[in-house]
GROMACS .gro file of C-alpha atoms in nm:
model
  430
    1MET     CA    1   4.998  20.308  -4.693
    2GLU     CA    2   5.350  20.448  -4.625
    3HIS     CA    3   5.259  20.847  -4.750
    4LYS     CA    4   5.620  20.899  -4.838
    5LEU     CA    5   5.782  20.567  -4.855
    6TYR     CA    6   5.789  20.719  -5.261
    7ARG     CA    7   5.795  21.019  -5.359
    8ALA     CA    8   5.645  21.053  -5.712
    9PRO     CA    9   5.923  21.212  -5.986
   10PRO     CA   10   5.770  21.609  -6.034
   11GLU     CA   11   5.720  21.537  -6.401
   12VAL     CA   12   5.483  21.304  -6.340
   13ARG     CA   13   5.219  21.529  -6.248
   14GLY     CA   14   4.968  21.604  -6.513
   15MET     CA   15   5.029  21.287  -6.765
   16THR     CA   16   4.804  21.219  -6.987
   17SER     CA   17   4.930  20.872  -7.155
   18LEU     CA   18   5.048  20.656  -6.922
   19ASP     CA   19   5.475  20.613  -6.925
   20LYS     CA   20   5.569  20.377  -6.650
   21GLU     CA   21   5.869  20.398  -6.695
   22ALA     CA   22   5.876  20.774  -6.537
   23PHE     CA   23   5.761  20.634  -6.192
   24THR     CA   24   6.032  20.446  -6.174
   25GLN     CA   25   6.273  20.535  -5.836
   26THR     CA   26   6.562  20.388  -5.545
   27ILE     CA   27   6.518  20.447  -5.158
   28THR     CA   28   6.716  20.388  -4.893
   29VAL     CA   29   6.515  20.147  -4.671
   30PRO     CA   30   6.652  20.025  -4.329
   31ALA     CA   31   6.764  19.610  -4.306
   32LEU     CA   32   6.885  19.336  -4.086
   33ARG     CA   33   7.172  19.036  -4.132
   34VAL     CA   34   6.963  18.746  -4.009
   35PRO     CA   35   7.147  18.378  -3.971
   36THR     CA   36   6.895  18.195  -4.261
   37GLY     CA   37   6.817  17.921  -4.006
   38VAL     CA   38   6.618  18.137  -3.796
   39LEU     CA   39   6.512  18.364  -4.144
   40ASN     CA   40   6.105  18.246  -4.099
   41LYS     CA   41   6.139  18.325  -3.768
   42VAL     CA   42   6.281  18.636  -3.701
   43VAL     CA   43   6.017  18.795  -4.049
   44LYS     CA   44   5.739  18.615  -3.828
   45SER     CA   45   5.911  18.800  -3.530
   46LEU     CA   46   5.876  19.130  -3.714
   47ARG     CA   47   5.626  19.100  -3.929
   48LYS     CA   48   5.484  19.478  -3.823
   49ALA     CA   49   5.857  19.622  -3.839
   50THR     CA   50   5.890  19.508  -4.233
   51ILE     CA   51   5.855  19.671  -4.537
   52GLN     CA   52   5.462  19.592  -4.716
   53ARG     CA   53   5.513  19.695  -5.004
   54PRO     CA   54   5.287  19.538  -5.371
   55GLY     CA   55   5.635  19.348  -5.539
   56VAL     CA   56   5.883  19.438  -5.309
   57PRO     CA   57   5.994  19.092  -5.117
   58ARG     CA   58   6.051  19.138  -4.740
   59VAL     CA   59   6.374  18.978  -4.765
   60VAL     CA   60   6.679  18.964  -5.052
   61GLN     CA   61   7.039  18.865  -5.067
   62ASP     CA   62   7.327  19.027  -4.911
   63LYS     CA   63   7.549  19.216  -4.985
   64GLU     CA   64   7.784  19.031  -4.948
   65GLU     CA   65   7.584  18.736  -5.138
   66THR     CA   66   7.661  18.445  -4.877
   67SER     CA   67   7.421  18.176  -4.859
   68ASP     CA   68   7.375  18.184  -4.472
   69PHE     CA   69   7.283  18.553  -4.411
   70ARG     CA   70   6.968  18.711  -4.565
   71LEU     CA   71   6.863  19.111  -4.535
   72VAL     CA   72   6.547  19.154  -4.406
   73LEU     CA   73   6.412  19.489  -4.524
   74LEU     CA   74   6.227  19.721  -4.251
   75ASP     CA   75   5.978  19.999  -4.335
   76PRO     CA   76   6.192  20.342  -4.250
   77HIS     CA   77   5.895  20.457  -4.134
   78ARG     CA   78   5.876  20.219  -3.825
   79VAL     CA   79   6.240  20.166  -3.748
   80SER     CA   80   6.526  20.429  -3.820
   81SER     CA   81   6.742  20.304  -3.550
   82PRO     CA   82   6.795  20.013  -3.338
   83SER     CA   83   6.608  20.130  -3.059
   84SER     CA   84   6.276  20.219  -3.307
   85PHE     CA   85   6.269  19.807  -3.185
   86SER     CA   86   5.993  19.755  -2.943
   87GLU     CA   87   6.088  19.495  -2.629
   88ALA     CA   88   5.923  19.203  -2.810
   89GLU     CA   89   6.066  19.301  -3.128
   90ALA     CA   90   6.445  19.344  -2.969
   91GLU     CA   91   6.413  19.024  -2.734
   92ALA     CA   92   6.295  18.832  -3.037
   93LEU     CA   93   6.636  18.919  -3.217
   94ARG     CA   94   6.839  18.922  -2.902
   95SER     CA   95   6.703  18.524  -2.908
   96PHE     CA   96   6.719  18.414  -3.207
   97SER     CA   97   7.134  18.590  -3.183
   98VAL     CA   98   7.051  18.899  -3.458
   99ALA     CA   99   7.227  19.173  -3.401
  100GLU     CA  100   7.073  19.463  -3.401
  101GLU     CA  101   7.287  19.690  -3.572
  102LEU     CA  102   7.083  19.820  -3.869
  103GLN     CA  103   7.215  19.780  -4.223
  104TYR     CA  104   7.130  19.986  -4.547
  105TYR     CA  105   6.977  19.866  -4.893
  106GLU     CA  106   6.926  20.026  -5.200
  107LEU     CA  107   6.573  19.972  -5.307
  108ARG     CA  108   6.426  19.992  -5.669
  109LEU     CA  109   6.097  20.112  -5.690
  110THR     CA  110   5.934  20.067  -5.994
  111TYR     CA  111   5.553  20.106  -6.142
  112HIS     CA  112   5.382  19.760  -6.075
  113ASN     CA  113   5.545  19.839  -5.674
  114LEU     CA  114   5.268  20.122  -5.653
  115LYS     CA  115   4.898  20.116  -5.489
  116SER     CA  116   4.643  20.261  -5.788
  117GLU     CA  117   4.584  20.561  -5.508
  118GLU     CA  118   5.025  20.678  -5.580
  119VAL     CA  119   5.002  20.668  -5.952
  120LEU     CA  120   4.660  20.834  -5.918
  121GLU     CA  121   4.763  21.093  -5.705
  122ALA     CA  122   5.105  21.194  -5.915
  123VAL     CA  123   4.944  21.257  -6.195
  124LEU     CA  124   4.615  21.403  -6.124
  125PRO     CA  125   4.640  21.788  -6.049
  126GLN     CA  126   4.729  21.816  -5.671
  127GLY     CA  127   4.436  21.976  -5.426
  128GLN     CA  128   4.242  21.743  -5.682
  129ASP     CA  129   3.995  21.458  -5.601
  130VAL     CA  130   4.108  21.154  -5.674
  131THR     CA  131   3.910  20.847  -5.734
  132SER     CA  132   4.068  20.455  -5.770
  133GLY     CA  133   3.631  20.372  -5.676
  134PHE     CA  134   3.492  20.154  -5.899
  135SER     CA  135   3.206  19.908  -5.903
  136ARG     CA  136   3.320  19.561  -6.016
  137VAL     CA  137   3.110  19.345  -6.273
  138GLY     CA  138   3.237  19.019  -6.365
  139HIS     CA  139   3.579  19.129  -6.606
  140ILE     CA  140   3.451  19.464  -6.640
  141ALA     CA  141   3.535  19.836  -6.346
  142HIS     CA  142   3.261  20.110  -6.419
  143MET     CA  143   3.349  20.409  -6.328
  144ASN     CA  144   3.179  20.679  -6.282
  145LEU     CA  145   3.451  21.010  -6.352
  146ARG     CA  146   3.451  21.368  -6.257
  147ASP     CA  147   3.468  21.662  -6.451
  148HIS     CA  148   3.821  21.725  -6.365
  149GLN     CA  149   3.935  21.364  -6.428
  150LEU     CA  150   3.778  21.333  -6.727
  151PRO     CA  151   4.181  21.451  -6.960
  152TYR     CA  152   4.340  21.169  -6.781
  153LYS     CA  153   4.042  20.957  -6.854
  154ASN     CA  154   4.237  20.615  -7.031
  155LEU     CA  155   4.517  20.679  -6.821
  156ILE     CA  156   4.335  20.666  -6.514
  157GLY     CA  157   4.171  20.307  -6.674
  158GLN     CA  158   4.475  20.177  -6.765
  159VAL     CA  159   4.562  20.209  -6.419
  160ILE     CA  160   4.267  20.068  -6.241
  161MET     CA  161   4.328  19.774  -6.465
  162ASP     CA  162   4.677  19.763  -6.419
  163LYS     CA  163   4.658  19.742  -6.017
  164ASN     CA  164   4.285  19.482  -6.035
  165PRO     CA  165   4.377  19.109  -6.112
  166GLY     CA  166   4.097  19.005  -6.388
  167VAL     CA  167   4.037  19.319  -6.445
  168THR     CA  168   4.025  19.307  -6.838
  169CYS     CA  169   3.779  19.587  -6.961
  170VAL     CA  170   3.788  19.983  -6.787
  171VAL     CA  171   3.465  20.157  -6.821
  172ASN     CA  172   3.296  20.493  -6.791
  173LYS     CA  173   2.931  20.586  -6.697
  174THR     CA  174   2.831  20.904  -6.944
  175ASN     CA  175   2.499  20.983  -6.903
  176MET     CA  176   2.243  20.913  -6.618
  177ILE     CA  177   2.020  20.558  -6.586
  178ASP     CA  178   1.794  20.550  -6.900
  179SER     CA  179   1.421  20.513  -6.674
  180THR     CA  180   1.300  20.290  -6.954
  181TYR     CA  181   1.533  20.011  -6.994
  182ARG     CA  182   1.750  20.096  -6.768
  183ASN     CA  183   2.061  20.126  -6.884
  184PHE     CA  184   2.298  20.396  -6.981
  185LYS     CA  185   2.560  20.457  -7.232
  186MET     CA  186   2.935  20.399  -7.164
  187GLU     CA  187   3.264  20.496  -7.326
  188MET     CA  188   3.557  20.308  -7.277
  189LEU     CA  189   3.834  20.400  -7.102
  190ALA     CA  190   4.119  20.092  -7.136
  191GLY     CA  191   4.114  19.703  -7.220
  192GLU     CA  192   3.926  19.484  -7.429
  193GLU     CA  193   3.563  19.606  -7.534
  194ASN     CA  194   3.365  19.246  -7.421
  195MET     CA  195   3.106  19.363  -7.158
  196VAL     CA  196   2.917  19.047  -7.136
  197ALA     CA  197   2.956  19.005  -6.824
  198LYS     CA  198   2.967  18.700  -6.572
  199VAL     CA  199   2.897  18.764  -6.187
  200LYS     CA  200   2.837  18.536  -5.909
  201GLU     CA  201   2.622  18.645  -5.621
  202ASN     CA  202   2.440  18.459  -5.313
  203GLY     CA  203   2.619  18.120  -5.490
  204VAL     CA  204   2.369  18.139  -5.854
  205THR     CA  205   2.547  18.260  -6.190
  206TYR     CA  206   2.458  18.514  -6.407
  207GLU     CA  207   2.531  18.634  -6.733
  208PHE     CA  208   2.452  18.949  -6.958
  209ASP     CA  209   2.584  19.207  -7.231
  210PHE     CA  210   2.648  19.505  -6.934
  211SER     CA  211   2.664  19.746  -7.130
  212HIS     CA  212   2.257  19.649  -7.229
  213VAL     CA  213   2.044  19.565  -6.866
  214TYR     CA  214   2.079  19.714  -6.565
  215TRP     CA  215   2.330  19.545  -6.308
  216ASN     CA  216   2.408  19.711  -5.949
  217PRO     CA  217   2.674  19.458  -5.742
  218ARG     CA  218   2.618  19.622  -5.411
  219LEU     CA  219   2.251  19.549  -5.383
  220SER     CA  220   2.357  19.188  -5.340
  221THR     CA  221   2.217  19.173  -4.980
  222GLU     CA  222   1.898  19.356  -5.058
  223HIS     CA  223   1.879  19.075  -5.329
  224GLN     CA  224   1.897  18.807  -5.074
  225ARG     CA  225   1.660  19.016  -4.825
  226VAL     CA  226   1.418  18.978  -4.989
  227VAL     CA  227   1.449  18.638  -5.126
  228GLN     CA  228   1.477  18.491  -4.760
  229LEU     CA  229   1.161  18.593  -4.742
  230VAL     CA  230   0.966  18.355  -4.985
  231LYS     CA  231   0.885  18.024  -4.921
  232ARG     CA  232   0.903  17.722  -5.071
  233GLY     CA  233   0.515  17.671  -5.247
  234ASP     CA  234   0.514  18.062  -5.260
  235THR     CA  235   0.414  18.237  -5.580
  236VAL     CA  236   0.700  18.508  -5.695
  237PHE     CA  237   0.578  18.775  -5.941
  238ASP     CA  238   0.884  19.031  -6.097
  239VAL     CA  239   0.723  19.335  -6.235
  240PHE     CA  240   1.093  19.468  -6.321
  241ALA     CA  241   1.288  19.155  -6.336
  242GLY     CA  242   1.646  19.260  -6.487
  243VAL     CA  243   1.878  18.953  -6.533
  244GLY     CA  244   1.651  18.769  -6.218
  245PRO     CA  245   1.838  18.887  -5.876
  246PHE     CA  246   1.514  18.865  -5.742
  247ALA     CA  247   1.355  18.542  -5.953
  248ILE     CA  248   1.632  18.314  -5.976
  249PRO     CA  249   1.717  18.284  -5.619
  250ALA     CA  250   1.319  18.237  -5.551
  251ALA     CA  251   1.266  18.004  -5.834
  252ARG     CA  252   1.616  17.813  -5.665
  253SER     CA  253   1.413  17.802  -5.356
  254GLY     CA  254   1.090  17.652  -5.437
  255ALA     CA  255   0.919  17.903  -5.523
  256ASN     CA  256   0.700  17.997  -5.850
  257VAL     CA  257   0.758  18.248  -6.013
  258LEU     CA  258   0.653  18.541  -6.322
  259ALA     CA  259   0.920  18.742  -6.394
  260ASN     CA  260   0.877  18.981  -6.660
  261ASP     CA  261   1.119  19.318  -6.827
  262LEU     CA  262   0.983  19.577  -7.088
  263ASN     CA  263   1.416  19.576  -7.172
  264PRO     CA  264   1.408  19.336  -7.479
  265GLU     CA  265   1.759  19.247  -7.363
  266SER     CA  266   1.725  19.209  -7.064
  267HIS     CA  267   1.480  18.960  -7.123
  268ARG     CA  268   1.607  18.759  -7.319
  269TRP     CA  269   1.920  18.758  -7.036
  270LEU     CA  270   1.679  18.687  -6.826
  271GLN     CA  271   1.566  18.341  -6.975
  272HIS     CA  272   1.946  18.234  -7.078
  273ASN     CA  273   2.012  18.296  -6.676
  274CYS     CA  274   1.751  18.127  -6.549
  275LYS     CA  275   1.860  17.826  -6.852
  276LEU     CA  276   2.219  17.851  -6.680
  277ASN     CA  277   2.093  17.769  -6.335
  278LYS     CA  278   1.847  17.486  -6.443
  279VAL     CA  279   1.477  17.688  -6.328
  280GLU     CA  280   1.369  17.802  -6.626
  281LYS     CA  281   1.035  17.547  -6.554
  282LYS     CA  282   1.031  17.704  -6.222
  283VAL     CA  283   0.990  18.084  -6.397
  284ARG     CA  284   0.776  18.195  -6.696
  285THR     CA  285   0.924  18.522  -6.843
  286PHE     CA  286   0.768  18.837  -6.964
  287ASN     CA  287   0.861  19.113  -7.210
  288LEU     CA  288   0.570  19.379  -7.095
  289ASP     CA  289   0.510  19.702  -6.926
  290GLY     CA  290   0.518  19.722  -6.585
  291ARG     CA  291   0.169  19.774  -6.555
  292ALA     CA  292   0.059  19.539  -6.822
  293PHE     CA  293   0.221  19.291  -6.682
  294ILE     CA  294   0.024  19.363  -6.360
  295GLN     CA  295  -0.319  19.368  -6.513
  296GLY     CA  296  -0.242  19.061  -6.775
  297PRO     CA  297  -0.078  18.806  -6.603
  298VAL     CA  298  -0.049  18.909  -6.248
  299LYS     CA  299  -0.480  18.953  -6.211
  300GLN     CA  300  -0.513  18.634  -6.426
  301GLU     CA  301  -0.358  18.452  -6.153
  302LEU     CA  302  -0.438  18.600  -5.810
  303PRO     CA  303  -0.786  18.455  -5.827
  304ALA     CA  304  -0.658  18.143  -5.759
  305LEU     CA  305  -0.380  18.262  -5.513
  306LEU     CA  306  -0.579  18.414  -5.345
  307LYS     CA  307  -0.810  18.066  -5.261
  308GLY     CA  308  -0.457  17.900  -5.159
  309ARG     CA  309  -0.253  17.917  -4.840
  310ALA     CA  310   0.105  17.942  -5.031
  311GLY     CA  311   0.259  18.337  -5.007
  312VAL     CA  312   0.254  18.563  -5.314
  313HIS     CA  313   0.470  18.860  -5.294
  314VAL     CA  314   0.521  19.092  -5.543
  315VAL     CA  315   0.870  19.255  -5.630
  316MET     CA  316   0.865  19.615  -5.749
  317ASN     CA  317   1.213  19.707  -5.767
  318LEU     CA  318   1.257  20.013  -5.988
  319PRO     CA  319   1.314  20.251  -5.751
  320ALA     CA  320   1.315  20.570  -5.988
  321LEU     CA  321   0.986  20.551  -6.106
  322ALA     CA  322   0.794  20.153  -5.914
  323LEU     CA  323   0.616  20.402  -5.693
  324ASP     CA  324   0.356  20.542  -5.971
  325PHE     CA  325   0.311  20.219  -6.022
  326LEU     CA  326   0.107  20.091  -5.801
  327ASP     CA  327  -0.173  20.238  -5.915
  328ALA     CA  328  -0.169  19.875  -6.131
  329PHE     CA  329  -0.353  19.736  -5.845
  330ARG     CA  330  -0.692  19.945  -5.821
  331GLY     CA  331  -1.027  19.766  -5.900
  332LEU     CA  332  -0.763  19.466  -6.039
  333LEU     CA  333  -0.983  19.222  -5.926
  334HIS     CA  334  -1.342  19.194  -5.884
  335GLN     CA  335  -1.491  18.909  -5.722
  336GLU     CA  336  -1.392  19.033  -5.326
  337PRO     CA  337  -1.273  18.637  -5.157
  338SER     CA  338  -1.459  18.528  -4.826
  339CYS     CA  339  -1.145  18.664  -4.623
  340ASP     CA  340  -0.855  18.876  -4.694
  341GLU     CA  341  -0.554  18.637  -4.512
  342ASN     CA  342  -0.326  18.550  -4.828
  343LEU     CA  343  -0.313  18.905  -5.031
  344PRO     CA  344  -0.088  18.948  -5.210
  345THR     CA  345   0.267  19.143  -5.033
  346VAL     CA  346   0.474  19.420  -5.247
  347HIS     CA  347   0.835  19.509  -5.165
  348CYS     CA  348   0.832  19.802  -5.385
  349TYR     CA  349   1.129  20.042  -5.477
  350GLY     CA  350   1.178  20.384  -5.436
  351PHE     CA  351   1.434  20.682  -5.366
  352SER     CA  352   1.380  20.991  -5.188
  353LYS     CA  353   1.568  21.293  -5.099
  354ASP     CA  354   1.374  21.390  -4.825
  355ASP     CA  355   1.486  21.467  -4.484
  356HIS     CA  356   1.245  21.163  -4.361
  357PRO     CA  357   1.326  20.941  -4.667
  358GLU     CA  358   1.048  20.648  -4.486
  359ALA     CA  359   0.749  20.870  -4.457
  360ASP     CA  360   0.810  21.025  -4.755
  361VAL     CA  361   0.812  20.664  -4.962
  362ALA     CA  362   0.499  20.534  -4.751
  363ASP     CA  363   0.317  20.875  -4.833
  364ARG     CA  364   0.394  20.783  -5.217
  365ALA     CA  365   0.278  20.518  -5.185
  366SER     CA  366  -0.032  20.563  -5.033
  367HIS     CA  367  -0.134  20.833  -5.301
  368SER     CA  368  -0.076  20.617  -5.543
  369LEU     CA  369  -0.260  20.339  -5.375
  370GLY     CA  370  -0.525  20.590  -5.345
  371PHE     CA  371  -0.523  20.439  -4.964
  372PRO     CA  372  -0.325  20.546  -4.688
  373LEU     CA  373  -0.076  20.315  -4.537
  374LYS     CA  374  -0.074  20.390  -4.180
  375ASP     CA  375  -0.001  20.153  -4.001
  376ARG     CA  376  -0.001  19.887  -4.261
  377CYS     CA  377   0.368  19.896  -4.390
  378SER     CA  378   0.737  19.906  -4.323
  379VAL     CA  379   1.023  20.066  -4.494
  380HIS     CA  380   1.355  19.909  -4.526
  381PHE     CA  381   1.694  20.153  -4.567
  382VAL     CA  382   1.849  20.000  -4.827
  383ARG     CA  383   2.161  20.184  -4.936
  384ASN     CA  384   2.208  20.579  -4.989
  385VAL     CA  385   2.315  20.626  -5.353
  386ALA     CA  386   2.430  20.981  -5.361
  387PRO     CA  387   2.412  21.257  -5.124
  388ASN     CA  388   2.095  21.337  -5.017
  389LYS     CA  389   1.970  21.023  -5.117
  390ASP     CA  390   1.799  20.716  -5.040
  391MET     CA  391   1.773  20.423  -5.166
  392MET     CA  392   1.462  20.251  -4.968
  393CYS     CA  393   1.226  19.922  -4.955
  394VAL     CA  394   0.808  19.988  -4.899
  395SER     CA  395   0.689  19.624  -4.779
  396PHE     CA  396   0.236  19.616  -4.747
  397THR     CA  397   0.006  19.402  -4.758
  398VAL     CA  398  -0.249  19.506  -5.066
  399PRO     CA  399  -0.535  19.646  -4.933
  400LYS     CA  400  -0.860  19.494  -4.990
  401GLU     CA  401  -1.018  19.785  -5.028
  402VAL     CA  402  -0.773  19.872  -5.310
  403LEU     CA  403  -0.769  19.537  -5.469
  404PHE     CA  404  -1.096  19.462  -5.541
  405SER     CA  405  -1.226  19.836  -5.582
  406GLY     CA  406  -1.538  19.842  -5.787
  407ASP     CA  407  -1.413  20.168  -6.004
  408GLN     CA  408  -1.101  20.077  -6.180
  409GLU     CA  409  -1.110  20.475  -6.309
  410GLN     CA  410  -1.134  20.601  -5.938
  411THR     CA  411  -0.937  20.938  -5.844
  412ALA     CA  412  -0.672  20.841  -5.594
  413GLU     CA  413  -0.736  21.048  -5.240
  414PRO     CA  414  -0.415  21.270  -5.185
  415ALA     CA  415  -0.245  21.058  -4.846
  416PRO     CA  416  -0.180  21.325  -4.596
  417LYS     CA  417   0.111  21.491  -4.631
  418ARG     CA  418   0.326  21.299  -4.391
  419GLN     CA  419   0.199  20.919  -4.291
  420LYS     CA  420   0.359  20.709  -4.049
  421CYS     CA  421   0.411  20.379  -4.104
  422GLU     CA  422   0.607  20.119  -3.921
  423GLU     CA  423   0.985  20.280  -4.011
  424ALA     CA  424   1.180  19.934  -3.992
  425THR     CA  425   1.558  20.185  -4.113
  426ASP     CA  426   1.784  19.913  -4.125
  427SER     CA  427   2.066  20.065  -4.221
  428THR     CA  428   2.253  19.745  -4.337
  429GLN     CA  429   2.414  19.839  -4.695
  430SER     CA  430   2.318  19.673  -5.037
   0.00000   0.00000   0.00000
């Protein structure tokens, strides 16, 4: 970014209603007078020296308005005199018979030539944190504004919409995610009030009402990682399925899927997305509490699956609460099989603020199961969600001692304070 090419007029500071005309300014920039016959070659040779600014042409009409010459506009911070050109650039100009004498051009910069960061830095109080970051969900830009930015929220929304093609709606999160239905209240900042988004992730199309369901575009890598563990013919139980980012790709890869979500809106869009991606015959959907899903459909299906050879996966992506649901596996089945080769593999997500998040989530999983997972699990780092708060995924085969425990109401043995487990700390951001 050219930090000083544009200096905002001081009167825009503190603006809360966007006045685009107030940002207009004329600046003087250096230029070279170039014969039209070698214009493209010169521009290519000077690509590091020419002006780079949204909506500003690098080539303009010559002052004398002849058809034989054009002016190539230069970055004033890169070129202040003919001696500013590198040896290679100067040699190129000589070879094309272009005079190194600098011309000067009055360049009119408007709001449309500014980057969102420049507009917001000019408007918000000096010294305050300026953010133009957001999550993109289809045509929706989802922001999480801080208190000091709220007086400028509508202006910020308009700037984000103006500077990001395809964004037609900007919203701000107004409370924490509700752990029951995994949605949050939001307010419109700018644009049309259309919350039905269409997104594509890892080649799969999803549609949903963003105001009523959970969707996080930063989890695409994690969705893909887990789905790649599933083989054709395997069975996947998705306990907190949302609108289907695990269930539908797994079904497309040839797995049989049972997908559940407590939120009626998520369940409705899950069914819609199964049809949209032509996997409705491979996915059975449920609208149950997670524990009821495990103790109902999962319990009914498992005995037959344990006798087969195909893999069985249980995905539990509700990081605020999922670890607490693991106790639903205690004593789930009564008749122990002759071998334990096909016990289900669980992929359970959790948040951790601990200094040792891998060990922390393994401890909590052990406690919920009532069985130590030492040397029997792997923990994968998913992403950092906030300062000192990580999202982790603990994966393990459900121990037969848990699954076939005789007393379903047994008291869990507290896991040791710091259970060690195999720590797979892949730092790939999702």
